Coordinates of C-alpha atoms in Angstrom, one line a residue:
X109 CA 114.8 123.2 157.3
X110 CA 111.9 122.5 159.7
X111 CA 110.7 122.3 163.3
X112 CA 112.6 118.9 163.3
X113 CA 115.9 120.7 163.0
X114 CA 114.9 123.1 165.7
X115 CA 113.9 120.3 168.1
X116 CA 117.3 118.8 167.5
X117 CA 119.1 121.9 168.4
X118 CA 116.9 122.3 171.4
X119 CA 117.8 118.9 172.7
X120 CA 121.5 119.6 172.1
X121 CA 121.7 122.9 173.9
X122 CA 119.5 121.7 176.8
X123 CA 121.9 118.6 177.2
X124 CA 125.0 121.0 177.3
X125 CA 123.8 123.9 179.4
X126 CA 120.3 123.4 181.0
X127 CA 121.5 122.1 184.4
X128 CA 123.6 125.1 185.2
X129 CA 121.9 128.0 183.2
X130 CA 118.1 127.4 183.1
X131 CA 116.4 130.1 185.2
X132 CA 113.1 129.2 187.0
X133 CA 110.4 131.8 186.2
X134 CA 111.8 132.7 182.9
X135 CA 109.8 131.4 179.9
X136 CA 111.2 128.7 177.7
X137 CA 111.9 131.0 174.7
X138 CA 114.0 133.3 176.8
X139 CA 115.8 130.4 178.6
X140 CA 116.5 128.6 175.2
X141 CA 117.9 131.9 173.9
X142 CA 120.3 132.1 176.8
X143 CA 121.5 128.4 176.1
X144 CA 121.9 129.3 172.4
X145 CA 124.0 132.3 173.3
X146 CA 126.3 130.1 175.3
X147 CA 126.6 127.6 172.5
X148 CA 127.6 130.4 170.1
X149 CA 130.3 131.5 172.5
X150 CA 131.7 127.9 172.5
X151 CA 131.5 127.7 168.7
X152 CA 133.4 130.8 168.4
X153 CA 136.0 130.5 171.2
X154 CA 136.1 126.7 171.3
X155 CA 136.4 124.8 174.5
X156 CA 138.4 127.5 176.2
X157 CA 140.3 127.0 179.4
X158 CA 138.3 128.5 182.4
X159 CA 141.5 130.3 183.8
X160 CA 141.8 132.4 180.7
X161 CA 138.1 133.0 180.1
X162 CA 135.3 135.2 181.4
X163 CA 131.8 134.4 180.1
X164 CA 128.6 136.1 181.0
X165 CA 125.0 135.6 179.7
X166 CA 122.8 138.6 179.9
X167 CA 119.8 137.5 178.0
X168 CA 116.5 137.5 179.8
X169 CA 114.7 140.7 179.0
X170 CA 117.1 143.4 180.5
X171 CA 120.1 142.7 178.4
X172 CA 119.9 146.1 176.4
X173 CA 121.1 144.4 173.2
X174 CA 123.8 142.0 174.1
X175 CA 122.8 138.4 175.2
X176 CA 126.2 137.1 176.0
X177 CA 129.9 138.2 176.3
X178 CA 133.0 136.0 176.3
X179 CA 136.5 137.2 176.8
X180 CA 139.4 134.8 176.3
X181 CA 142.8 136.3 177.2
X182 CA 144.9 133.4 175.6
X183 CA 143.1 133.9 172.1
X184 CA 143.0 137.6 172.7
X185 CA 139.4 137.7 171.7
X186 CA 136.2 139.3 173.0
X187 CA 132.9 137.9 171.6
X188 CA 129.6 139.7 171.6
X189 CA 126.5 137.6 171.0
X190 CA 122.9 138.3 170.2
X191 CA 120.7 135.3 170.3
X192 CA 117.1 134.8 169.1
X193 CA 115.2 131.6 169.5
X194 CA 112.4 130.9 167.0
X195 CA 110.5 127.8 168.0
X196 CA 109.0 127.3 164.5
X197 CA 112.3 128.0 162.8
X198 CA 110.9 130.5 160.3
X199 CA 112.0 134.2 159.5
X200 CA 115.2 135.8 160.5
X201 CA 116.6 138.4 162.9
X202 CA 114.7 141.8 163.2
X203 CA 116.4 145.1 162.4
X204 CA 115.4 146.6 165.6
X205 CA 117.0 143.8 167.7
X206 CA 120.2 144.1 165.7
X207 CA 120.4 147.9 166.1
X208 CA 119.9 147.4 169.9
X209 CA 122.7 144.8 170.0
X210 CA 125.2 147.1 168.0
X211 CA 124.4 149.9 170.4
X212 CA 125.3 147.7 173.3
X213 CA 128.6 146.7 171.5
X214 CA 129.4 150.3 171.1
X215 CA 128.9 151.1 174.7
X216 CA 131.2 148.3 175.8
X217 CA 133.8 149.3 173.3
X218 CA 133.8 152.9 174.6
X219 CA 132.2 154.4 171.5
X220 CA 129.6 157.3 171.5
X221 CA 126.1 155.9 172.2
X222 CA 122.7 157.3 173.1
X223 CA 120.4 156.0 175.8
X224 CA 121.2 153.8 178.8
X225 CA 124.5 152.0 179.1
X226 CA 124.6 148.2 178.2
X227 CA 123.7 145.8 181.0
X228 CA 126.9 144.0 182.1
X229 CA 128.6 143.3 185.4
X230 CA 131.5 145.3 186.6
X231 CA 133.8 142.2 186.3
X232 CA 132.9 141.8 182.6
X233 CA 133.2 145.5 181.9
X234 CA 136.8 145.3 183.3
X235 CA 137.6 142.1 181.5
X236 CA 136.6 143.7 178.1
X237 CA 138.4 146.8 178.8
X238 CA 141.5 145.0 179.8
X239 CA 141.5 142.9 176.8
X240 CA 141.0 145.9 174.5
X241 CA 144.3 147.4 175.9
X242 CA 146.1 144.2 174.8
X243 CA 148.0 144.4 171.5
X244 CA 146.6 142.1 168.9
X245 CA 143.1 141.9 170.5
X246 CA 140.3 140.9 168.3
X247 CA 136.5 141.5 168.3
X248 CA 133.9 138.9 167.2
X249 CA 130.2 139.9 166.6
X250 CA 128.0 136.8 166.6
X251 CA 124.4 136.7 165.6
X252 CA 122.8 133.3 166.3
X253 CA 119.2 132.2 165.7
X254 CA 117.1 129.1 165.1
X255 CA 115.5 131.0 162.3
X256 CA 116.1 129.6 158.8
X257 CA 116.4 132.8 156.7
X258 CA 119.7 134.6 156.3
X259 CA 120.2 138.1 157.6
X260 CA 118.4 140.6 155.2
X261 CA 120.5 143.3 153.4
X262 CA 118.8 145.9 155.7
X263 CA 119.8 144.1 158.7
X264 CA 123.4 143.4 157.6
X265 CA 124.1 146.9 156.6
X266 CA 124.5 148.5 160.2
X267 CA 126.7 145.4 161.1
X268 CA 128.9 146.2 158.1
X269 CA 129.0 149.8 159.0
X270 CA 130.3 149.1 162.5
X271 CA 132.8 146.7 161.2
X272 CA 134.1 149.4 158.9
X273 CA 134.5 151.7 161.9
X274 CA 136.4 149.2 163.9
X275 CA 138.6 148.1 160.9
X276 CA 139.4 151.6 159.6
X277 CA 143.2 151.5 160.7
X278 CA 145.2 151.3 157.4
X279 CA 147.8 148.7 157.0
X280 CA 146.5 146.2 159.6
X281 CA 144.5 143.1 159.5
X282 CA 140.9 143.6 160.4
X283 CA 140.4 143.4 164.2
X284 CA 136.7 142.9 164.0
X285 CA 134.6 140.3 162.3
X286 CA 131.0 139.2 162.1
X287 CA 129.7 135.6 162.1
X288 CA 126.0 134.7 161.5
X289 CA 124.9 131.2 162.8
X290 CA 121.5 130.4 161.5
X291 CA 119.5 127.1 161.6
X292 CA 121.4 125.3 159.0
X293 CA 124.8 126.3 160.5
X294 CA 123.7 125.1 163.9
X295 CA 122.4 121.9 162.8
X296 CA 125.6 121.2 160.8
X297 CA 127.6 121.9 163.8
X298 CA 125.8 119.2 165.8
X299 CA 126.3 116.8 162.8
X300 CA 129.9 117.6 162.6
X301 CA 130.9 117.8 166.2
X302 CA 133.0 114.8 166.1
X303 CA 135.9 116.0 164.1
X304 CA 137.7 113.6 161.8
X305 CA 140.6 111.6 163.5
X306 CA 143.9 112.6 162.0
X307 CA 146.6 109.8 161.8
X308 CA 150.2 110.8 160.9
X309 CA 153.0 108.5 159.8
X310 CA 156.4 110.2 160.1
X311 CA 160.0 109.5 160.0
X312 CA 162.0 111.1 162.9
X313 CA 165.9 111.5 162.6
X314 CA 168.3 111.4 165.6
X315 CA 165.2 110.5 167.8
X316 CA 165.0 110.3 171.5
X317 CA 162.2 109.3 174.0
X318 CA 160.9 109.8 177.4
X319 CA 158.6 107.3 179.0
X320 CA 157.6 108.9 182.2
X321 CA 155.2 110.5 183.2
X322 CA 153.9 110.5 179.6
X323 CA 155.3 108.8 176.6
X324 CA 157.2 111.3 174.4
X325 CA 159.3 111.0 171.3
X326 CA 161.4 113.9 169.8
X327 CA 163.8 114.6 167.0
X328 CA 164.3 116.0 163.5
X329 CA 161.5 115.7 160.8
X330 CA 162.0 116.8 157.2
X331 CA 160.2 120.0 156.3
X332 CA 158.9 118.3 153.1
X333 CA 157.3 115.7 155.3
X334 CA 155.6 118.5 157.5
X335 CA 154.3 120.3 154.3
X336 CA 152.8 117.0 153.1
X337 CA 150.9 116.7 156.5
X338 CA 149.3 120.2 155.8
X339 CA 148.4 119.3 152.2
X340 CA 146.7 116.0 153.2
X341 CA 144.8 117.2 156.4
X342 CA 144.7 121.1 156.3
X343 CA 143.1 122.8 159.3
X344 CA 142.1 119.4 160.9
X345 CA 145.8 119.2 162.0
X346 CA 145.1 122.1 164.4
X347 CA 141.8 121.0 165.9
X348 CA 143.1 121.4 169.5
X349 CA 145.3 124.3 168.9
X350 CA 144.3 127.8 170.6
X351 CA 144.8 129.3 167.2
X352 CA 145.1 128.1 163.5
X353 CA 146.8 130.4 161.0
X354 CA 147.7 134.0 161.4
X355 CA 147.5 135.4 157.9
X356 CA 150.4 137.6 156.8
X357 CA 152.1 137.6 160.1
X358 CA 155.7 138.3 160.8
X359 CA 156.3 134.9 162.0
X360 CA 155.1 133.4 158.8
X361 CA 157.3 135.7 156.8
X362 CA 160.3 134.9 158.8
X363 CA 159.6 131.1 158.4
X364 CA 159.3 131.7 154.5
X365 CA 162.4 133.7 154.3
X366 CA 164.5 131.1 156.0
X367 CA 163.2 128.3 153.6
X368 CA 164.1 130.6 150.7
X369 CA 167.6 131.7 151.8
X370 CA 168.8 129.4 154.5
X371 CA 166.8 126.0 154.5
X372 CA 169.9 124.2 156.0
X373 CA 169.6 126.4 159.2
X374 CA 165.8 126.2 159.6
X375 CA 165.9 123.8 162.6
X376 CA 168.2 126.2 164.5
X377 CA 166.0 129.2 163.9
X378 CA 162.6 127.6 164.2
X379 CA 160.9 126.9 167.6
X380 CA 159.6 123.5 166.4
X381 CA 156.3 121.6 166.6
X382 CA 154.5 120.0 169.4
X383 CA 152.1 117.2 168.5
X384 CA 149.6 115.5 170.8
X385 CA 148.2 112.0 169.8
X386 CA 145.9 109.5 171.5
X387 CA 148.4 106.8 170.8
X388 CA 152.0 106.6 169.4
X389 CA 153.4 103.4 167.9
X390 CA 157.1 102.9 167.0
X391 CA 157.8 100.8 164.0
X392 CA 160.1 97.7 164.6
X393 CA 162.7 99.2 162.2
X394 CA 163.1 102.3 164.2
X395 CA 163.7 100.3 167.5
X396 CA 167.1 99.1 166.3
X397 CA 168.7 102.5 165.9
X398 CA 168.3 106.0 167.1
X399 CA 169.4 107.4 163.7
X400 CA 165.9 107.0 162.2
X401 CA 162.5 106.1 163.8
X402 CA 159.3 105.3 162.0
X403 CA 156.2 106.4 164.0
X404 CA 152.5 106.3 163.7
X405 CA 150.4 108.9 165.6
X406 CA 146.7 108.1 165.9
X407 CA 144.3 111.1 166.8
X408 CA 147.1 113.5 166.2
X409 CA 146.7 117.4 166.7
X410 CA 149.4 120.0 166.4
X411 CA 148.9 122.3 169.4
X412 CA 152.1 124.4 169.0
X413 CA 153.7 125.3 165.6
X414 CA 150.5 125.9 163.5
X415 CA 152.3 128.9 161.8
X416 CA 155.3 126.6 160.8
X417 CA 153.2 123.8 159.5
X418 CA 150.9 126.1 157.4
X419 CA 153.7 128.1 156.0
X420 CA 155.6 125.2 155.0
X421 CA 152.5 123.6 153.4
X422 CA 152.2 126.8 151.4
X423 CA 155.6 126.4 150.1
X424 CA 154.6 123.3 148.2
X425 CA 154.0 123.8 144.5
X426 CA 155.9 127.0 144.6
X427 CA 159.2 128.3 143.5
X428 CA 161.1 127.1 146.6
X429 CA 159.6 123.6 147.1
X430 CA 162.9 122.0 146.5
X431 CA 164.4 123.8 149.5
X432 CA 162.0 121.9 151.8
X433 CA 164.1 118.8 151.3
X434 CA 167.0 120.4 152.9
X435 CA 165.3 121.8 155.9
X436 CA 164.4 120.0 159.1
X437 CA 161.9 120.7 161.9
X438 CA 162.4 119.8 165.7
X439 CA 159.3 117.8 166.6
X440 CA 157.9 116.7 170.0
X441 CA 155.3 113.9 169.9
X442 CA 153.5 113.4 173.3
X443 CA 151.0 110.6 173.9
X444 CA 147.8 111.7 175.7
X445 CA 145.4 108.8 175.9
X446 CA 141.6 109.2 175.9
X447 CA 140.5 110.3 179.5
X448 CA 143.4 112.5 180.0
X449 CA 142.1 115.5 178.1
X450 CA 142.9 117.8 181.0
X451 CA 146.6 117.1 180.6
X452 CA 146.3 117.7 176.9
X453 CA 144.6 121.2 177.5
X454 CA 147.5 122.1 179.9
X455 CA 150.2 121.1 177.4
X456 CA 148.3 123.2 174.8
X457 CA 148.0 126.4 177.0
X458 CA 151.7 126.3 178.3
X459 CA 153.2 125.3 175.0
X460 CA 151.8 128.5 173.6
X461 CA 152.5 130.8 176.5
X462 CA 155.9 129.9 177.9
X463 CA 159.4 130.8 176.9
X464 CA 158.4 133.4 174.3
X465 CA 161.4 135.6 173.3
X466 CA 160.4 139.1 172.1
X467 CA 162.3 141.9 170.5
X468 CA 162.3 143.5 173.9
X469 CA 164.6 140.8 175.3
X470 CA 167.4 141.6 172.9
X471 CA 167.6 145.0 174.4
X472 CA 169.7 143.3 177.2
X473 CA 172.5 143.1 174.7
X474 CA 172.6 147.0 174.5
X475 CA 175.3 148.6 176.5
X476 CA 173.1 151.7 176.9
X477 CA 170.6 149.7 179.0
X478 CA 173.4 148.6 181.4
X479 CA 174.5 152.3 181.5
X480 CA 171.0 153.3 182.5
X481 CA 170.8 150.5 185.1
X482 CA 174.0 151.8 186.8
X483 CA 172.9 155.5 186.7
X484 CA 169.4 154.7 187.8
X485 CA 170.8 152.8 190.8
X486 CA 172.6 155.8 191.9
X487 CA 169.3 157.7 191.9
X488 CA 167.7 155.0 194.0
X489 CA 165.9 153.0 191.3
X490 CA 166.2 149.4 190.3
X491 CA 166.0 149.0 186.6
X492 CA 164.7 145.7 185.3
X493 CA 166.1 144.9 181.8
X494 CA 165.2 141.2 181.4
X495 CA 161.7 139.8 181.1
X496 CA 160.4 138.0 184.1
X497 CA 163.4 139.1 186.3
X498 CA 162.1 139.5 189.8
X499 CA 162.9 142.9 191.5
X500 CA 165.0 142.8 194.7
X501 CA 163.4 146.2 196.0
X502 CA 160.3 145.8 198.0
X503 CA 159.2 149.3 196.9
X504 CA 157.4 149.2 193.6
X505 CA 157.9 153.0 193.2
X506 CA 161.5 152.4 193.1
X507 CA 161.5 149.6 190.4
X508 CA 161.4 150.6 186.7
X509 CA 160.7 147.9 184.1
X510 CA 162.3 148.4 180.6
X511 CA 158.9 148.2 178.9
X512 CA 157.5 151.1 181.1
X513 CA 160.8 153.0 180.4
X514 CA 160.3 152.7 176.7
X515 CA 156.6 153.8 176.8
X516 CA 157.4 156.8 179.1
X517 CA 160.3 157.8 176.9
X518 CA 158.0 157.6 173.8
X519 CA 155.4 159.7 175.5
X520 CA 158.0 162.3 176.5
X521 CA 159.5 162.6 173.1
X522 CA 158.9 165.9 171.4
X523 CA 157.4 164.1 168.4
X524 CA 153.9 162.9 168.7
X525 CA 154.5 159.8 166.4
X526 CA 156.5 158.0 169.1
X527 CA 153.5 158.1 171.5
X528 CA 151.2 156.8 168.7
X529 CA 153.7 153.9 168.3
X530 CA 153.6 153.2 172.0
X531 CA 149.8 152.9 171.8
X532 CA 149.7 151.1 168.5
X533 CA 152.3 148.4 169.1
X534 CA 154.7 148.6 172.0
X535 CA 157.0 146.0 170.4
X536 CA 157.9 148.4 167.6
X537 CA 159.7 150.5 170.2
X538 CA 162.2 147.7 170.5
X539 CA 162.0 146.0 167.1
X540 CA 162.6 149.1 164.8
X541 CA 166.1 150.3 165.0
X542 CA 165.5 154.0 164.4
X543 CA 162.6 154.1 166.8
X544 CA 164.7 152.3 169.5
X545 CA 167.7 154.5 169.0
X546 CA 165.7 157.5 169.3
X547 CA 164.6 156.6 172.8
X548 CA 167.6 154.6 174.1
X549 CA 170.9 156.3 173.2
X550 CA 173.9 157.9 174.9
X551 CA 171.9 161.1 175.6
X552 CA 169.1 159.3 177.3
X553 CA 169.1 161.0 180.9
X554 CA 168.3 158.6 183.7
X555 CA 166.5 161.4 185.8
X556 CA 164.3 162.4 182.8
X557 CA 163.5 158.7 182.3
X558 CA 162.6 158.1 185.9
X559 CA 160.3 161.2 186.0
X560 CA 158.7 160.3 182.6
X561 CA 157.9 156.9 184.0
X562 CA 156.4 158.6 187.1
X563 CA 154.2 161.0 184.9
X564 CA 153.0 158.1 182.7
X565 CA 152.2 156.0 185.8
X566 CA 150.2 158.9 187.3
X567 CA 148.3 159.4 184.0
X568 CA 147.4 155.7 184.0
X569 CA 146.3 155.8 187.7
X570 CA 144.0 158.8 186.9
X571 CA 142.4 157.4 183.7
X572 CA 142.1 153.9 185.4
X573 CA 139.7 155.7 187.9
X574 CA 137.7 157.4 185.1
X575 CA 137.5 154.2 183.1
X576 CA 135.7 152.4 186.0
X577 CA 133.4 155.4 186.8
X578 CA 132.3 156.2 183.3
X579 CA 130.6 154.5 180.3
X580 CA 130.5 154.9 176.5
X581 CA 133.0 157.3 174.8
X582 CA 134.5 158.7 177.9
X583 CA 135.5 155.3 179.1
X584 CA 136.8 154.4 175.6
X585 CA 138.9 157.7 175.6
X586 CA 140.2 156.9 179.1
X587 CA 141.3 153.4 177.9
X588 CA 142.9 154.4 174.6
X589 CA 144.1 158.0 174.8
X590 CA 146.4 157.7 177.8
X591 CA 149.6 157.7 175.7
X592 CA 148.6 160.8 173.9
X593 CA 147.5 162.5 177.1
X594 CA 150.9 161.6 178.8
X595 CA 152.6 163.1 175.7
X596 CA 150.6 166.3 175.9
X597 CA 151.3 166.8 179.6
X598 CA 155.0 166.0 179.3
X599 CA 155.3 168.3 176.3
X600 CA 153.9 171.1 178.5
X601 CA 156.1 170.2 181.5
X602 CA 159.1 170.3 179.1
X603 CA 162.3 168.1 178.9
X604 CA 164.3 170.7 180.8
X605 CA 162.1 170.2 183.9
X606 CA 162.2 166.5 183.5
X607 CA 166.0 166.4 183.5
X608 CA 166.7 169.2 186.1
X609 CA 167.6 167.9 189.4
X610 CA 166.8 171.3 191.0
X611 CA 163.1 171.3 189.6
X612 CA 160.4 170.8 192.2
X613 CA 159.1 167.6 190.6
X614 CA 156.8 166.6 193.4
X615 CA 154.7 169.8 192.6
X616 CA 154.8 168.9 189.0
X617 CA 153.6 165.5 189.5
X618 CA 150.8 166.7 191.9
X619 CA 149.3 168.7 189.0
X620 CA 149.1 165.8 186.6
X621 CA 145.7 164.6 187.8
X622 CA 144.0 167.9 187.0
X623 CA 145.7 168.1 183.6
X624 CA 144.9 164.5 182.7
X625 CA 141.2 165.0 183.7
X626 CA 141.0 168.3 181.6
X627 CA 142.4 166.6 178.6
X628 CA 140.1 163.6 179.0
X629 CA 137.0 165.7 179.1
X630 CA 138.1 167.9 176.2
X631 CA 139.1 164.9 174.0
X632 CA 135.7 163.2 174.9
X633 CA 133.7 166.4 173.9
X634 CA 135.3 166.5 170.5
X635 CA 135.4 162.8 169.7
X636 CA 133.7 161.9 166.4
X637 CA 130.5 159.8 166.3
X638 CA 130.7 156.2 165.0
X639 CA 134.5 156.0 165.6
X640 CA 136.3 153.5 167.7
X641 CA 138.8 155.1 170.1
X642 CA 141.0 152.1 169.8
X643 CA 141.7 152.9 166.2
X644 CA 141.5 156.7 166.4
X645 CA 144.3 157.0 168.9
X646 CA 146.6 154.8 166.8
X647 CA 146.3 157.1 163.9
X648 CA 148.6 160.3 164.1
X649 CA 146.6 162.5 161.7
X650 CA 143.3 161.8 163.6
X651 CA 145.0 162.3 166.9
X652 CA 146.4 165.5 165.8
X653 CA 143.0 166.8 164.6
X654 CA 141.5 165.7 167.9
X655 CA 144.1 167.7 169.8
X656 CA 143.5 170.7 167.7
X657 CA 139.8 170.6 168.3
X658 CA 140.2 170.0 172.0
X659 CA 142.6 172.9 172.4
X660 CA 140.2 175.2 170.4
X661 CA 137.3 174.1 172.8
X662 CA 139.4 174.7 175.9
X663 CA 140.3 178.2 174.6

């Protein structure tokens, strides 16, 4: 690599970002570093939709380690970038710069750090903290430089140590990854920026069509044919998808199980596939009958159903390959000609965010939920069991959502592990039978439920305030310890008080703020170094140790 390659990279990033992001009065190297950081965000997050993304560039001399931050709520990712522009293209990134970067990351993640807090706007801090509360959130650390040498072992070691801290939750996929973009990777990204066009020929059974406002065809496609697409094209099929393949997900396991045991029912169980194409041609033979249609899709991309396609592709060559011939997938093919990319992005976004059915939705079939709705109504509360149901009450304090009820019941349960589940994965409160029945059963008291919801909401209110007003580990504990803190407070209040109509609950609720603040300070004081709060408060043994240490300190 040489100065030639650096000059090509410079031309490219200037063309992309200079008009909007070049700062007069800042030297060229710092300005180019800013542009490079922006490009690194795009390479990591893709051409993200603005409505779901928050991007901030801080490089310019006062960044305190982090040069750019990107948050994408659709992808559930936060990306931290350190960028170094080397005009001569030599060397690599320095250890001191990387250590400074990692300190900034720790600060924004709510880990214990020394020195000044990282430079970031309040909007970005809130965006990061909000995303970190989202189940399934991912953290990406990106180092990017026009230098030609890879990171040295000395520089890589502290990055690996931070990743180990962030990924130390047993039994889960890694939530944090590091990506290094050096000179060669950047130059290759320019050379390969035009992805290969994917053309698909397919046979659709029982097909239908819609001509306005966009040309669309739909029907059943053999699972064997879909699997062949993946074998032929791989990840290029998903070039415009907001995600590619989620390894070892419950979705993939469900797809695989259906192919193994009930291939004939696959089209009834599976949500299907949505394909966008620049052009769609219908073969003459297919025009004579709706039984079978032969189609050619040019410039095709699967924007919904990546898990289905990749899992079916993985079945090829295995024990159950023969079952693919007896399974069918519902497919939608939509023509989005060149020049209508905005429509394609909208289809991609909404195809991946609308009409999702979760385990929580099946609670509507439980008679206990309808009993609670009736009894809570007598107490003056409107109980919302179905997702997206619009409350009739104009007083939000008189509305209880089933998800909030489940979290509150988990926190009020005498056993700590239910509060840990509420923090770790709320969906498990509904999807795991023994957990669900421990919270929602014939003994579930509507008054105790409503009061548990009130306590949990008050804890959230108090900790929201601390989260905004603090930095570092205290902010991290305020974000991630709230289920545990609510549990400790309600354990102290006692189930007899929560369920007692004669108890002076207003006085009890008034005392929650002081208790929550005291617990926050105590947990912050004993929180271990180099630990990520988002993982610690998902681990029952570590939480119990923290509570023991905090109790000893208070005494």
